[in-house]
Short mmCIF file of C-alpha atoms and ligand atoms in Angstrom, two decimals:
data_model
loop_
_atom_site.label_atom_id
_atom_site.label_comp_id
_atom_site.label_asym_id
_atom_site.label_seq_id
_atom_site.Cartn_x
_atom_site.Cartn_y
_atom_site.Cartn_z
CA MET A 4 10.16 14.84 -4.03
CA ASN A 5 7.34 15.23 -6.67
CA ILE A 6 3.36 16.36 -5.67
CA TYR A 7 0.74 15.71 -8.87
CA ILE A 8 -2.80 17.08 -7.61
CA TYR A 9 -5.71 16.53 -10.57
CA GLU A 10 -9.18 17.91 -11.34
CA ASN A 11 -10.98 14.50 -12.27
CA GLU A 12 -10.47 10.60 -10.53
CA GLU A 13 -9.26 9.88 -14.29
CA GLY A 14 -6.02 11.61 -14.51
CA PHE A 15 -5.16 10.47 -10.68
CA VAL A 16 -6.98 7.15 -12.09
CA GLN A 17 -4.13 6.87 -15.26
CA SER A 18 -1.06 8.63 -14.12
CA ALA A 19 -1.17 6.24 -11.48
CA ALA A 20 -1.37 3.55 -13.23
CA ASN A 21 0.97 4.92 -16.48
CA GLN A 22 3.71 4.95 -13.00
CA VAL A 23 3.58 0.90 -12.79
CA THR A 24 2.70 -0.07 -15.95
CA SER A 25 6.46 1.86 -17.77
CA LEU A 26 8.08 0.40 -15.53
CA LEU A 27 6.33 -2.66 -16.26
CA ASN A 28 7.43 -2.27 -19.77
CA ALA A 29 10.75 -0.96 -19.39
CA LYS A 30 11.80 -3.72 -16.80
CA PRO A 31 9.38 -7.32 -16.64
CA TYR A 32 11.42 -8.46 -14.04
CA ALA A 33 10.18 -5.37 -11.47
CA LYS A 34 9.35 -5.70 -8.05
CA LEU A 35 6.19 -3.83 -6.79
CA GLY A 36 5.19 -3.07 -3.49
CA LEU A 37 1.54 -3.15 -3.24
CA ALA A 38 -0.95 -1.60 -0.83
CA THR A 39 -4.14 -2.79 0.14
CA GLY A 40 -7.49 0.57 1.42
CA SER A 41 -10.45 1.94 -0.83
CA THR A 42 -7.19 4.11 -2.14
CA PRO A 43 -5.05 1.80 -4.96
CA ILE A 44 -8.47 -0.05 -5.74
CA GLY A 45 -9.50 2.68 -8.78
CA LEU A 46 -5.84 1.95 -10.28
CA TYR A 47 -6.43 -1.95 -10.10
CA THR A 48 -8.97 -1.60 -12.13
CA ARG A 49 -7.11 0.42 -14.48
CA LEU A 50 -4.73 -2.14 -14.57
CA ILE A 51 -6.33 -4.33 -15.34
CA GLU A 52 -8.38 -2.89 -18.38
CA MET A 53 -4.61 -2.51 -19.23
CA HIS A 54 -3.79 -5.90 -19.10
CA ARG A 55 -6.95 -6.54 -20.69
CA LYS A 56 -6.06 -3.89 -23.96
CA GLY A 57 -1.97 -5.67 -24.42
CA LEU A 58 -0.61 -2.88 -23.15
CA VAL A 59 1.03 -4.20 -20.07
CA SER A 60 1.97 -7.45 -18.32
CA PHE A 61 3.08 -8.34 -15.48
CA SER A 62 3.61 -12.19 -16.22
CA LYS A 63 7.80 -11.88 -15.05
CA ALA A 64 6.70 -9.44 -12.23
CA THR A 65 6.82 -10.05 -8.30
CA THR A 66 5.43 -8.31 -6.20
CA PHE A 67 5.64 -7.73 -2.69
CA ASN A 68 2.27 -6.69 0.01
CA LEU A 69 2.67 -4.15 3.29
CA ASP A 70 0.30 -5.33 5.31
CA GLU A 71 -1.76 -7.89 6.63
CA TYR A 72 -4.25 -8.32 9.15
CA VAL A 73 -3.38 -10.80 12.02
CA GLY A 74 -6.07 -13.54 12.82
CA LEU A 75 -7.85 -13.20 9.48
CA PRO A 76 -8.33 -17.28 8.00
CA GLU A 77 -6.55 -16.43 4.43
CA ASN A 78 -9.56 -17.12 2.77
CA HIS A 79 -11.75 -14.26 5.19
CA PRO A 80 -13.64 -11.79 2.23
CA GLU A 81 -11.54 -8.79 4.60
CA SER A 82 -7.61 -10.47 3.82
CA TYR A 83 -5.88 -8.75 2.18
CA ARG A 84 -5.32 -11.63 0.07
CA THR A 85 -8.85 -12.15 0.04
CA PHE A 86 -8.54 -8.52 -1.68
CA MET A 87 -5.08 -8.07 -3.68
CA ASN A 88 -7.02 -11.78 -5.16
CA GLU A 89 -9.86 -10.25 -6.51
CA LYS A 90 -9.24 -6.95 -7.22
CA LEU A 91 -5.74 -7.25 -9.09
CA PHE A 92 -4.53 -11.53 -9.20
CA LYS A 93 -6.65 -13.25 -10.15
CA HIS A 94 -7.58 -10.53 -13.51
CA ILE A 95 -4.30 -10.75 -14.65
CA ASP A 96 -1.61 -12.63 -16.22
CA ILE A 97 0.29 -12.17 -12.88
CA ASN A 98 2.14 -15.83 -11.62
CA ILE A 99 0.16 -15.90 -8.38
CA GLU A 100 3.93 -18.35 -6.07
CA GLN A 101 5.37 -14.56 -7.64
CA THR A 102 2.44 -12.89 -5.39
CA HIS A 103 3.92 -12.00 -1.81
CA ILE A 104 2.48 -11.36 1.11
CA PRO A 105 3.09 -11.52 4.84
CA ASN A 106 1.01 -15.05 6.61
CA GLY A 107 -1.10 -13.20 9.14
CA ASN A 108 -2.02 -16.08 10.44
CA ALA A 109 1.51 -17.60 10.44
CA ALA A 110 2.03 -19.89 14.06
CA ASP A 111 4.96 -17.83 14.97
CA LEU A 112 4.59 -14.45 13.90
CA GLU A 113 8.01 -13.45 14.94
CA GLU A 114 9.31 -15.84 12.70
CA GLU A 115 7.32 -14.94 9.71
CA CYS A 116 7.97 -11.40 9.93
CA ARG A 117 11.51 -12.16 10.05
CA ALA A 118 11.81 -14.93 6.99
CA TYR A 119 9.50 -11.63 5.32
CA ASP A 120 11.82 -10.09 5.83
CA GLN A 121 14.81 -12.70 4.65
CA MET A 122 12.68 -12.10 1.43
CA LEU A 123 12.83 -9.01 0.94
CA GLU A 124 16.36 -8.85 1.70
CA GLN A 125 17.03 -11.54 -1.23
CA HIS A 126 14.75 -10.18 -3.76
CA GLY A 127 14.72 -5.94 -3.07
CA PRO A 128 15.47 -3.81 -3.42
CA ILE A 129 11.27 -2.86 -4.51
CA ASP A 130 11.65 -0.54 -7.46
CA LEU A 131 8.27 0.29 -7.04
CA GLN A 132 6.34 0.84 -3.24
CA LEU A 133 2.80 2.28 -3.74
CA LEU A 134 1.49 3.51 -0.90
CA GLY A 135 -1.75 4.93 0.75
CA ILE A 136 -1.80 7.23 4.27
CA GLY A 137 -4.06 6.94 6.90
CA HIS A 138 -5.36 9.23 8.39
CA ASN A 139 -3.30 9.90 11.87
CA GLY A 140 -0.57 8.95 9.16
CA HIS A 141 0.36 6.63 9.22
CA ILE A 142 2.01 3.84 5.87
CA GLY A 143 1.86 0.48 6.12
CA PHE A 144 -0.11 -0.26 9.56
CA ASN A 145 2.90 1.87 11.03
CA GLU A 146 1.31 3.47 14.22
CA PRO A 147 1.88 6.29 15.30
CA GLY A 148 4.07 6.89 18.51
CA LYS A 149 6.82 7.96 20.25
CA SER A 150 8.99 5.72 17.48
CA LEU A 151 8.56 2.66 14.91
CA THR A 152 10.33 -0.31 13.81
CA SER A 153 12.33 -0.28 11.00
CA GLY A 154 11.55 -3.89 9.47
CA THR A 155 8.88 -6.02 9.57
CA HIS A 156 6.65 -6.48 12.54
CA LEU A 157 3.60 -7.54 14.72
CA ALA A 158 1.61 -3.75 14.82
CA PRO A 159 -1.59 -3.64 17.30
CA LEU A 160 -3.88 -1.20 15.24
CA GLN A 161 -4.69 2.14 16.99
CA GLU A 162 -8.56 2.38 17.55
CA LYS A 163 -9.21 5.08 14.71
CA THR A 164 -7.59 3.12 12.44
CA ARG A 165 -9.87 -0.12 13.42
CA GLN A 166 -13.21 2.44 13.33
CA ALA A 167 -11.83 3.56 9.88
CA ASN A 168 -11.57 -0.31 8.35
CA ALA A 169 -14.97 -0.95 10.57
CA ARG A 170 -16.99 0.16 7.37
CA PHE A 171 -15.30 -3.10 5.88
CA PHE A 172 -17.02 -5.77 8.70
CA PRO A 173 -20.57 -5.80 10.02
CA SER A 174 -18.87 -4.16 13.40
CA ILE A 175 -15.92 -2.63 14.73
CA ASP A 176 -15.79 -5.69 17.47
CA ASP A 177 -14.32 -7.83 14.04
CA VAL A 178 -11.79 -6.03 12.82
CA PRO A 179 -9.16 -7.48 13.58
CA THR A 180 -6.56 -5.36 16.55
CA HIS A 181 -3.04 -6.40 15.21
CA SER A 182 -1.24 -7.01 12.12
CA VAL A 183 1.79 -7.87 10.10
CA THR A 184 3.23 -4.96 8.12
CA MET A 185 6.90 -3.83 6.90
CA GLY A 186 8.00 -1.50 8.63
CA VAL A 187 9.00 2.13 7.54
CA GLY A 188 13.28 0.81 7.35
CA SER A 189 12.20 -1.96 4.69
CA ILE A 190 9.38 0.74 2.43
CA MET A 191 12.16 3.36 3.13
CA LYS A 192 14.39 0.91 0.94
CA ALA A 193 12.55 0.72 -2.35
CA ASN A 194 14.04 2.84 -5.02
CA GLN A 195 10.97 4.43 -6.50
CA ILE A 196 7.79 5.88 -3.94
CA MET A 197 4.78 6.06 -4.78
CA LEU A 198 1.79 8.13 -2.25
CA LEU A 199 -1.58 7.88 -3.44
CA ILE A 200 -3.97 10.64 -1.63
CA ARG A 201 -7.94 10.34 -2.66
CA GLY A 202 -10.64 13.00 -0.40
CA GLU A 203 -11.43 15.17 1.34
CA ASP A 204 -11.16 13.92 4.50
CA LYS A 205 -7.06 12.83 3.75
CA ALA A 206 -6.24 16.78 2.84
CA GLU A 207 -4.78 17.60 6.69
CA ILE A 208 -3.30 14.99 7.08
CA ALA A 209 -1.61 14.70 3.47
CA HIS A 210 -0.69 18.47 3.82
CA ARG A 211 1.12 17.70 7.28
CA ALA A 212 2.57 14.78 6.49
CA LEU A 213 4.03 16.24 3.42
CA THR A 214 4.62 19.83 4.83
CA GLY A 215 4.69 19.51 8.40
CA PRO A 216 7.69 18.00 10.76
CA ILE A 217 9.56 15.37 10.02
CA THR A 218 7.65 12.49 12.86
CA THR A 219 6.76 9.49 14.36
CA ASP A 220 4.12 11.46 14.84
CA CYS A 221 3.05 11.18 11.40
CA PRO A 222 5.37 8.25 10.27
CA ALA A 223 3.97 9.65 6.44
CA SER A 224 6.18 12.62 7.13
CA LEU A 225 9.36 9.74 6.84
CA LEU A 226 8.85 10.30 3.26
CA GLN A 227 10.21 13.48 3.39
CA CYS A 228 13.72 11.65 3.22
CA HIS A 229 12.93 9.54 0.17
CA PRO A 230 15.12 10.73 -2.35
CA ASN A 231 12.37 9.33 -4.77
CA VAL A 232 8.69 9.39 -4.69
CA ILE A 233 5.31 10.95 -6.13
CA VAL A 234 2.38 11.32 -4.47
CA LEU A 235 -0.16 11.83 -5.96
CA MET A 236 -3.58 13.96 -5.35
CA ASP A 237 -6.92 14.41 -6.35
CA GLN A 238 -8.35 17.92 -5.66
CA GLY A 239 -10.47 17.33 -2.77
CA ALA A 240 -6.79 15.27 -0.20
CA GLY A 241 -4.69 18.51 -2.48
CA ARG A 242 -7.27 21.43 -1.09
CA LEU A 243 -4.61 23.23 0.72
CA PHE A 244 -1.61 23.17 -1.00
CA LYS A 245 -2.40 25.86 -2.87
C1 F6R B 21 -3.08 -1.55 3.35
C2 F6R B 21 -2.34 -0.07 4.42
C3 F6R B 21 -2.34 1.26 4.96
C4 F6R B 21 -3.78 2.18 3.98
C5 F6R B 21 -4.49 3.28 4.78
C6 F6R B 21 -5.38 3.86 3.81
O1 F6R B 21 -2.54 -2.06 2.34
O2 F6R B 21 -1.24 -0.64 4.73
O3 F6R B 21 -2.31 2.32 6.05
O4 F6R B 21 -3.41 2.27 2.53
O5 F6R B 21 -4.73 2.75 5.55
O6 F6R B 21 -6.72 2.87 3.55
P1 F6R B 21 -7.39 3.50 2.70
O7 F6R B 21 -6.71 3.52 1.16
O8 F6R B 21 -8.90 3.01 3.11
O9 F6R B 21 -8.14 5.14 3.29
#
């Protein structure tokens, strides 16, 4: 595991963007695993800028998002489909048909999970999987617990996660209670994983996940078992590593 701590936002964002653009420039048909949330927004903005400067093309790339809320209409402002369209896809030359996000409105969610896994298997492995981390150590929406699920599954959101995400909704009652998420097994199949961590409030979980015991109580700790992980942190998140 290679851990990099950046003094400023610029270094953090540009390094993350360089990982993605170097991959795409070397391998235009690359498969990218993407995440939502606040953490990757700066990266997505930088990728748009680099695309506009002609430094990278996404035209042959395929993307797979980690997760989607259950029960929000696809065009809801807080659905992860809307997030990805607004923050990245509509500003770059990606073929929207090549962008995949679990359907949280499928009539049969179990079937949707099976189909998502099948699609990952058919296309896989993902070349570069982007991840953020929740304050409780979740990756995707794989929440801490006695056990973890390998494949894509229907996952209840923990109260802490709903509270953290309530900032995007009129009230906590509007935050969905469930998501469809890729499982840790699917995440771990990626050839390379890039974990992005920003902010003082993530310092403790970053330290626990990356240096503490490997346990289902902290799903991100499983990343210690993956042979090719890079972690990019800002100074706040990396505070306990000095
Ligand atoms: C989002 C996702 C989540 C977030 C995590 C951190 O697709 O899978 O695991 O990465 O909740 O969210 P932020 O970046 O908002 O702190």
